[in-house]
Short mmCIF file of C-alpha atoms and ligand atoms in Angstrom, two decimals:
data_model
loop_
_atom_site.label_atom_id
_atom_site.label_comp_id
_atom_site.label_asym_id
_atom_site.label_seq_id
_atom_site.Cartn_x
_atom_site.Cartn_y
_atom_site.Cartn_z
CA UNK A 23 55.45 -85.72 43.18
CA UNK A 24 53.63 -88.58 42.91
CA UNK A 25 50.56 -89.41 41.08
CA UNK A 26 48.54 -89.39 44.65
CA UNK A 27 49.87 -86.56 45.68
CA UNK A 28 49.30 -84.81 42.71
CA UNK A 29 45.74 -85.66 43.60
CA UNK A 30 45.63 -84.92 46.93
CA UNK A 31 46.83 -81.71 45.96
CA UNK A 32 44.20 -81.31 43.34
CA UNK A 33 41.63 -82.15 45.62
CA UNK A 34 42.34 -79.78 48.25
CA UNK A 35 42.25 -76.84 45.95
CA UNK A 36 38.53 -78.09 44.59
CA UNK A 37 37.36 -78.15 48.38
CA UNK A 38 37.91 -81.46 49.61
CA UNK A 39 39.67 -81.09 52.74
CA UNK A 40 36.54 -79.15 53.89
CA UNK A 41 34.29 -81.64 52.97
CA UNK A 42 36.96 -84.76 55.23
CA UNK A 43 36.49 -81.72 58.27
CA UNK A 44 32.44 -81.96 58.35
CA UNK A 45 33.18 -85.69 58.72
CA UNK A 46 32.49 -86.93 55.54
CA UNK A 47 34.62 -89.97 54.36
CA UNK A 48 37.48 -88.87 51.92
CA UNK A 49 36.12 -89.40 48.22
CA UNK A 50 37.65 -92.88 46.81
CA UNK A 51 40.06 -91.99 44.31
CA UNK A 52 38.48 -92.36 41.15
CA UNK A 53 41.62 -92.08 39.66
CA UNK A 54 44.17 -94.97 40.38
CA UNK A 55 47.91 -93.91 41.33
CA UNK A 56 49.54 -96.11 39.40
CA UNK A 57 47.69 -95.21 36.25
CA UNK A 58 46.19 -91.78 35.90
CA UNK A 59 45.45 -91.65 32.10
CA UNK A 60 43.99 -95.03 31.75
CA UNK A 61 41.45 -95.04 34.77
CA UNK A 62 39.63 -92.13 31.79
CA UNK A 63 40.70 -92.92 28.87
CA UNK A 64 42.74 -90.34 28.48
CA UNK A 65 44.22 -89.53 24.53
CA UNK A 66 48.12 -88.43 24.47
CA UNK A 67 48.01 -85.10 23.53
CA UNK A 68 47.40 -83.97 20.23
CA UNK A 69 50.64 -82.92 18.15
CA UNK A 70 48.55 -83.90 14.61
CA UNK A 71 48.04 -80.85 12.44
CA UNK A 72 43.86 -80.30 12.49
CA UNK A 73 42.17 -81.77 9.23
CA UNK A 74 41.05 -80.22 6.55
CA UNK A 75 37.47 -79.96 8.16
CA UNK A 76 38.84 -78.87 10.86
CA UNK A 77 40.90 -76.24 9.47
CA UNK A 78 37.57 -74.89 7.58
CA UNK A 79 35.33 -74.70 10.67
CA UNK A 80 37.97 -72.49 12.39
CA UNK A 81 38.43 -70.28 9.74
CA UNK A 82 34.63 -70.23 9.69
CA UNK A 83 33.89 -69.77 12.87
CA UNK A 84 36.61 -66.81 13.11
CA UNK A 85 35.51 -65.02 10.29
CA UNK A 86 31.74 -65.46 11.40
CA UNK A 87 29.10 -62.57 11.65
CA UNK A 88 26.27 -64.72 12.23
CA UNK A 89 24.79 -62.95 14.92
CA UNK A 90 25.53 -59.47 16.38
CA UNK A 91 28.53 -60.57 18.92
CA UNK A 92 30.79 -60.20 16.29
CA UNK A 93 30.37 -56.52 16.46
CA UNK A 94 32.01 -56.40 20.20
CA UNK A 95 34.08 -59.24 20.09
CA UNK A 96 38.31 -58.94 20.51
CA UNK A 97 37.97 -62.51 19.02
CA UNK A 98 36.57 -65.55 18.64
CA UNK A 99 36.77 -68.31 21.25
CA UNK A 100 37.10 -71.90 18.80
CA UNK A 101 37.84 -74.39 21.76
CA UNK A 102 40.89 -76.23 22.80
CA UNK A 103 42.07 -79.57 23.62
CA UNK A 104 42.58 -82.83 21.90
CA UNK A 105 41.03 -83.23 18.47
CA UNK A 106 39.66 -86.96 19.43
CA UNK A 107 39.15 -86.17 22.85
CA UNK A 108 36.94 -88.62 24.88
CA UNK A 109 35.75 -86.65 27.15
CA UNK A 110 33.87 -82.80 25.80
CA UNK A 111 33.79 -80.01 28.47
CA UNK A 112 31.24 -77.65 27.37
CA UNK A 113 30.13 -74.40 29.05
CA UNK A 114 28.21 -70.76 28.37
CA UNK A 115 30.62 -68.35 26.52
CA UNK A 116 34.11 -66.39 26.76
CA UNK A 117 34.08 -63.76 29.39
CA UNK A 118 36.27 -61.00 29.58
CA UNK A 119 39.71 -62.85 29.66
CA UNK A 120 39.04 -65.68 27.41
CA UNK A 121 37.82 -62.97 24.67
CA UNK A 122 41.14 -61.17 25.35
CA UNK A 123 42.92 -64.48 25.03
CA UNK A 124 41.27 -66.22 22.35
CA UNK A 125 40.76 -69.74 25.15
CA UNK A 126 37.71 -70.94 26.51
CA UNK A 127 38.09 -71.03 30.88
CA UNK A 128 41.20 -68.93 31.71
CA UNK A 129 41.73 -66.88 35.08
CA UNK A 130 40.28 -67.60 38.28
CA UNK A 131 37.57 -70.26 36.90
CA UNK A 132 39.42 -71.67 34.11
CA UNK A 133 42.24 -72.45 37.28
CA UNK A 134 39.28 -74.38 39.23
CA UNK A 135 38.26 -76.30 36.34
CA UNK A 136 41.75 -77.32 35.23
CA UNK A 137 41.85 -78.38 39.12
CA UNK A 138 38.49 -80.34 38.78
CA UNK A 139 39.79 -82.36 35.44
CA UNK A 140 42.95 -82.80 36.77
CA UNK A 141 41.59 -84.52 39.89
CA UNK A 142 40.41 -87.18 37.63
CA UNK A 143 43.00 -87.41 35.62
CA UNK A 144 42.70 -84.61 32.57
CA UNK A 145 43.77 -81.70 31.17
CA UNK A 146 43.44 -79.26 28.59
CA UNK A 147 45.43 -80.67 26.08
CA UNK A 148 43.45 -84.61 26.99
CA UNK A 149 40.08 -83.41 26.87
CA UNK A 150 38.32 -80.74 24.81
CA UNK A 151 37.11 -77.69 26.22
CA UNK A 152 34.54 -75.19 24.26
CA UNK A 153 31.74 -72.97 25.04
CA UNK A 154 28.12 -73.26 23.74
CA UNK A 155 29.43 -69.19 22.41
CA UNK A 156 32.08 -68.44 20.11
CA UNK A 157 32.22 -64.52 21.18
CA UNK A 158 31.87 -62.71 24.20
CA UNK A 159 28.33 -61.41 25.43
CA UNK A 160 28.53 -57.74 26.74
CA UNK A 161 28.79 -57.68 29.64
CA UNK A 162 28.73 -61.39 30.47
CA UNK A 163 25.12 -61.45 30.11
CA UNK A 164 22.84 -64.50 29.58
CA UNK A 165 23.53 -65.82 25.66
CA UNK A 166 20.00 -64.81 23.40
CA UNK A 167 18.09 -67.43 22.15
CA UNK A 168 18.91 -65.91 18.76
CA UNK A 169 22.78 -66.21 19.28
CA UNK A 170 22.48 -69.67 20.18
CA UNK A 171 20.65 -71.29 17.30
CA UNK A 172 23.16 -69.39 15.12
CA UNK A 173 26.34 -70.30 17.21
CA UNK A 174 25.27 -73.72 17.70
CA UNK A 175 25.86 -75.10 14.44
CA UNK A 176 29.22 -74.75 15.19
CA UNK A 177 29.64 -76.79 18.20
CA UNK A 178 27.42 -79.76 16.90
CA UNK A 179 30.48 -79.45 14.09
CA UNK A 180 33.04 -79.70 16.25
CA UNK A 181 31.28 -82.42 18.38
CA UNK A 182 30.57 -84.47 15.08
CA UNK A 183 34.55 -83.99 14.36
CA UNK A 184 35.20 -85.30 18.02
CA UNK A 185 32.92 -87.95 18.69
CA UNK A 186 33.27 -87.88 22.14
CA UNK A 187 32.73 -90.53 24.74
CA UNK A 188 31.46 -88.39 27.38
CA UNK A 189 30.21 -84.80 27.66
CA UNK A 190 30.17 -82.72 30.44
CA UNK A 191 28.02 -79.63 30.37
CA UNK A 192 29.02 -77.20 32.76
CA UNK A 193 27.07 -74.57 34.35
CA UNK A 194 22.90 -74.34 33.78
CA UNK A 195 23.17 -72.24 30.30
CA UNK A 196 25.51 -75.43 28.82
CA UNK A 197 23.09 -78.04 30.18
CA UNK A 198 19.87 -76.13 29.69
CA UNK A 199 20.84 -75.50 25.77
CA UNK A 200 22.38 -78.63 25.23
CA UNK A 201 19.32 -80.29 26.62
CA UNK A 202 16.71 -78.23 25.45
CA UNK A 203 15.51 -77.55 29.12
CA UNK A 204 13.89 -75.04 30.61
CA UNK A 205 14.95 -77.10 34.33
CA UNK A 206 16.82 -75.96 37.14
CA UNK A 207 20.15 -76.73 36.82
CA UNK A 208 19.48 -78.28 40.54
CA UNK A 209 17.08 -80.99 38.63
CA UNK A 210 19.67 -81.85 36.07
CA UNK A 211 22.58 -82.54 38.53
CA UNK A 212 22.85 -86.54 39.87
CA UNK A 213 21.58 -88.01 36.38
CA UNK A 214 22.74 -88.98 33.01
CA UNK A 215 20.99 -87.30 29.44
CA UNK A 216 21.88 -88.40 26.64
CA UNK A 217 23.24 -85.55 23.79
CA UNK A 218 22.15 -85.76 19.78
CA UNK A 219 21.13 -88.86 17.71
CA UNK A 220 24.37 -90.98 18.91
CA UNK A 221 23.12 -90.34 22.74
CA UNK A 222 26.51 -89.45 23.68
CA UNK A 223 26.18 -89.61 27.52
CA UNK A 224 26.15 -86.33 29.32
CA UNK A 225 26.76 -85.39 32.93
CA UNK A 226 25.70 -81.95 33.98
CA UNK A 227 27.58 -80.26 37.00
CA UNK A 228 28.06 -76.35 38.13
CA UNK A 229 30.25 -73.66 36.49
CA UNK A 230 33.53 -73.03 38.08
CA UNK A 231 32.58 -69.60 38.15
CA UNK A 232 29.89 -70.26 40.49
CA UNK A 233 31.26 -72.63 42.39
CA UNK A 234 34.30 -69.53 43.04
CA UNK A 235 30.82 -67.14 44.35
CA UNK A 236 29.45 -70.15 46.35
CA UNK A 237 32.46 -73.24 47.86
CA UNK A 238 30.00 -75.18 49.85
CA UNK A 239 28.74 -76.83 46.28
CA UNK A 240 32.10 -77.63 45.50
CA UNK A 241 30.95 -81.24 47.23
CA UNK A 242 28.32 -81.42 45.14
CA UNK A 243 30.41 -80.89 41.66
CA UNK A 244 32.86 -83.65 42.66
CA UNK A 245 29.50 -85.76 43.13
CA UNK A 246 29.32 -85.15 39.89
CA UNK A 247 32.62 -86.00 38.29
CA UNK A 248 32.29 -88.61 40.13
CA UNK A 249 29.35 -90.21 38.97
CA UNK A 250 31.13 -88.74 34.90
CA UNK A 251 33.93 -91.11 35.75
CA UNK A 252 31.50 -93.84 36.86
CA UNK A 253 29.15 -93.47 33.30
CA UNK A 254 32.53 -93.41 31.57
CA UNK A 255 34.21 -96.09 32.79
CA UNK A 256 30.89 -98.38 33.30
CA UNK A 257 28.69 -96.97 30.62
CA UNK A 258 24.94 -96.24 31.10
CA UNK A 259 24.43 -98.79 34.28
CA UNK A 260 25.29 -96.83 37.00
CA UNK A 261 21.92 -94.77 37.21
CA UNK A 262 19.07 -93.57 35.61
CA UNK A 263 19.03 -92.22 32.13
CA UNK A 264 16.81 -89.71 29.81
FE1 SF4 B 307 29.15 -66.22 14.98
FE2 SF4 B 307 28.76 -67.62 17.20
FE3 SF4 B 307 30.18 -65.38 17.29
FE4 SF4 B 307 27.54 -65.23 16.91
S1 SF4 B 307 28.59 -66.02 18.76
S2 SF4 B 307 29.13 -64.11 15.74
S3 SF4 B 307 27.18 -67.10 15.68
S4 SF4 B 307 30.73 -67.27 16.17
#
């Protein structure tokens, strides 16, 4: 298949052929056919054995009782992708199937997501993908304040270890901690924010999950990778900051 229609095909399963049937004009690619990995910088994948401070945090992080999740936990959920990634996909916390499976965004949503990178050109294995949550909340409920300053240590670890070019924070509990927001998710959409003292750009769009419960904002989170694409490729110029 080629590289278009690989798109095409990813496109259609995030929405877009409804969006060409209410007469909207088809999305330009923001991902050219003749080369994929390049148009986002994409790293190869990641065959290097992790680093020593790599290798600590995990052990850290699966060992950790820092807050009471690790009493109902199966396991800890550490992230996955490439170690250098440019591009950071960060959302709430391991539901049911990713604490089974030890992997952030498995089953239905994690399917919609891969569909979402992979219309612009990533993957699992190019990017990073982690959760602002190491272990499951019962019952999928809201992360406490409480678990978040003591989780969040972690992540700002693994982001330091990264450096990433670009971070997208997906669903209002990612953008809302990463942020320190109390906003609408609705008001953080359609901007760029800047993330931690190296004001690593940061695009904010809807989780997968939600975007499963309610397709008609599917148009709205390819707005957004859009407009990730755009701040990666062009930097900071393409629209107001904070
Ligand atoms: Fe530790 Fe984070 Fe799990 Fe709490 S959620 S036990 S802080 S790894």
């Amino acid at each position: 298949m080629s590289n278009g229609a690989r798109q095409a095909e990813y496109l259609r399963a995030i929405g877009v052929e409804v969006w060409r049937r209410r007469g909207m004009a088809p999305p330009p690619p923001v991902v050219p056919a003749a080369a994929p990995a390049a148009a986002v910088g994409v790293a190869a994948p990641d065959a290097t054995p992790p680093g020593d401070d790599w290798v600590a945090l995990q052990a850290e992080v699966a060992a950790c009782t820092r807050c009471e999740l690790h009493r109902t936990r199966t396991q800890t959920v550490f992230g996955v992708g490439h170690r250098e990634a440019d591009w950071l996909i960060i959302g709430e916390a391991p539901g049911a199937e990713e604490d089974r499976r030890g992997e952030p965004f498995v089953g239905r949503a994690g399917q919609l997501l891969d569909n979402m990178l992979a219309a612009i050109g990533l993957d699992r294995k190019t990017a990073y993908i982690a959760n602002i949550l190491k272990c499951r909340p019962p019952d999928n409920r809201d992360p406490q304040a409480g678990e978040v300053a003591a989780c969040e240590p972690y992540l700002e670890r693994q982001i330091a270890l990264i450096r990433p070019r670009l971070i997208l924070a997906v669903g209002r509990i990612a953008a809302q901690n990463l942020l320190k927001t109390d906003l609408p998710l609705a008001r953080l959409r359609g901007r760029i924010h800047h993330y931690g003292p190296q004001r690593i750009p940061l695009i904010v769009t809807y989780h997968p999950a939600y975007l499963l419960r309610t397709p008609a904002d599917k148009r709205k989170a390819w707005e957004d990778l859009q407009l990730a694409v755009r701040v990666f490729r062009d930097g900071d110029v393409v629209g107001g900051g904070q």
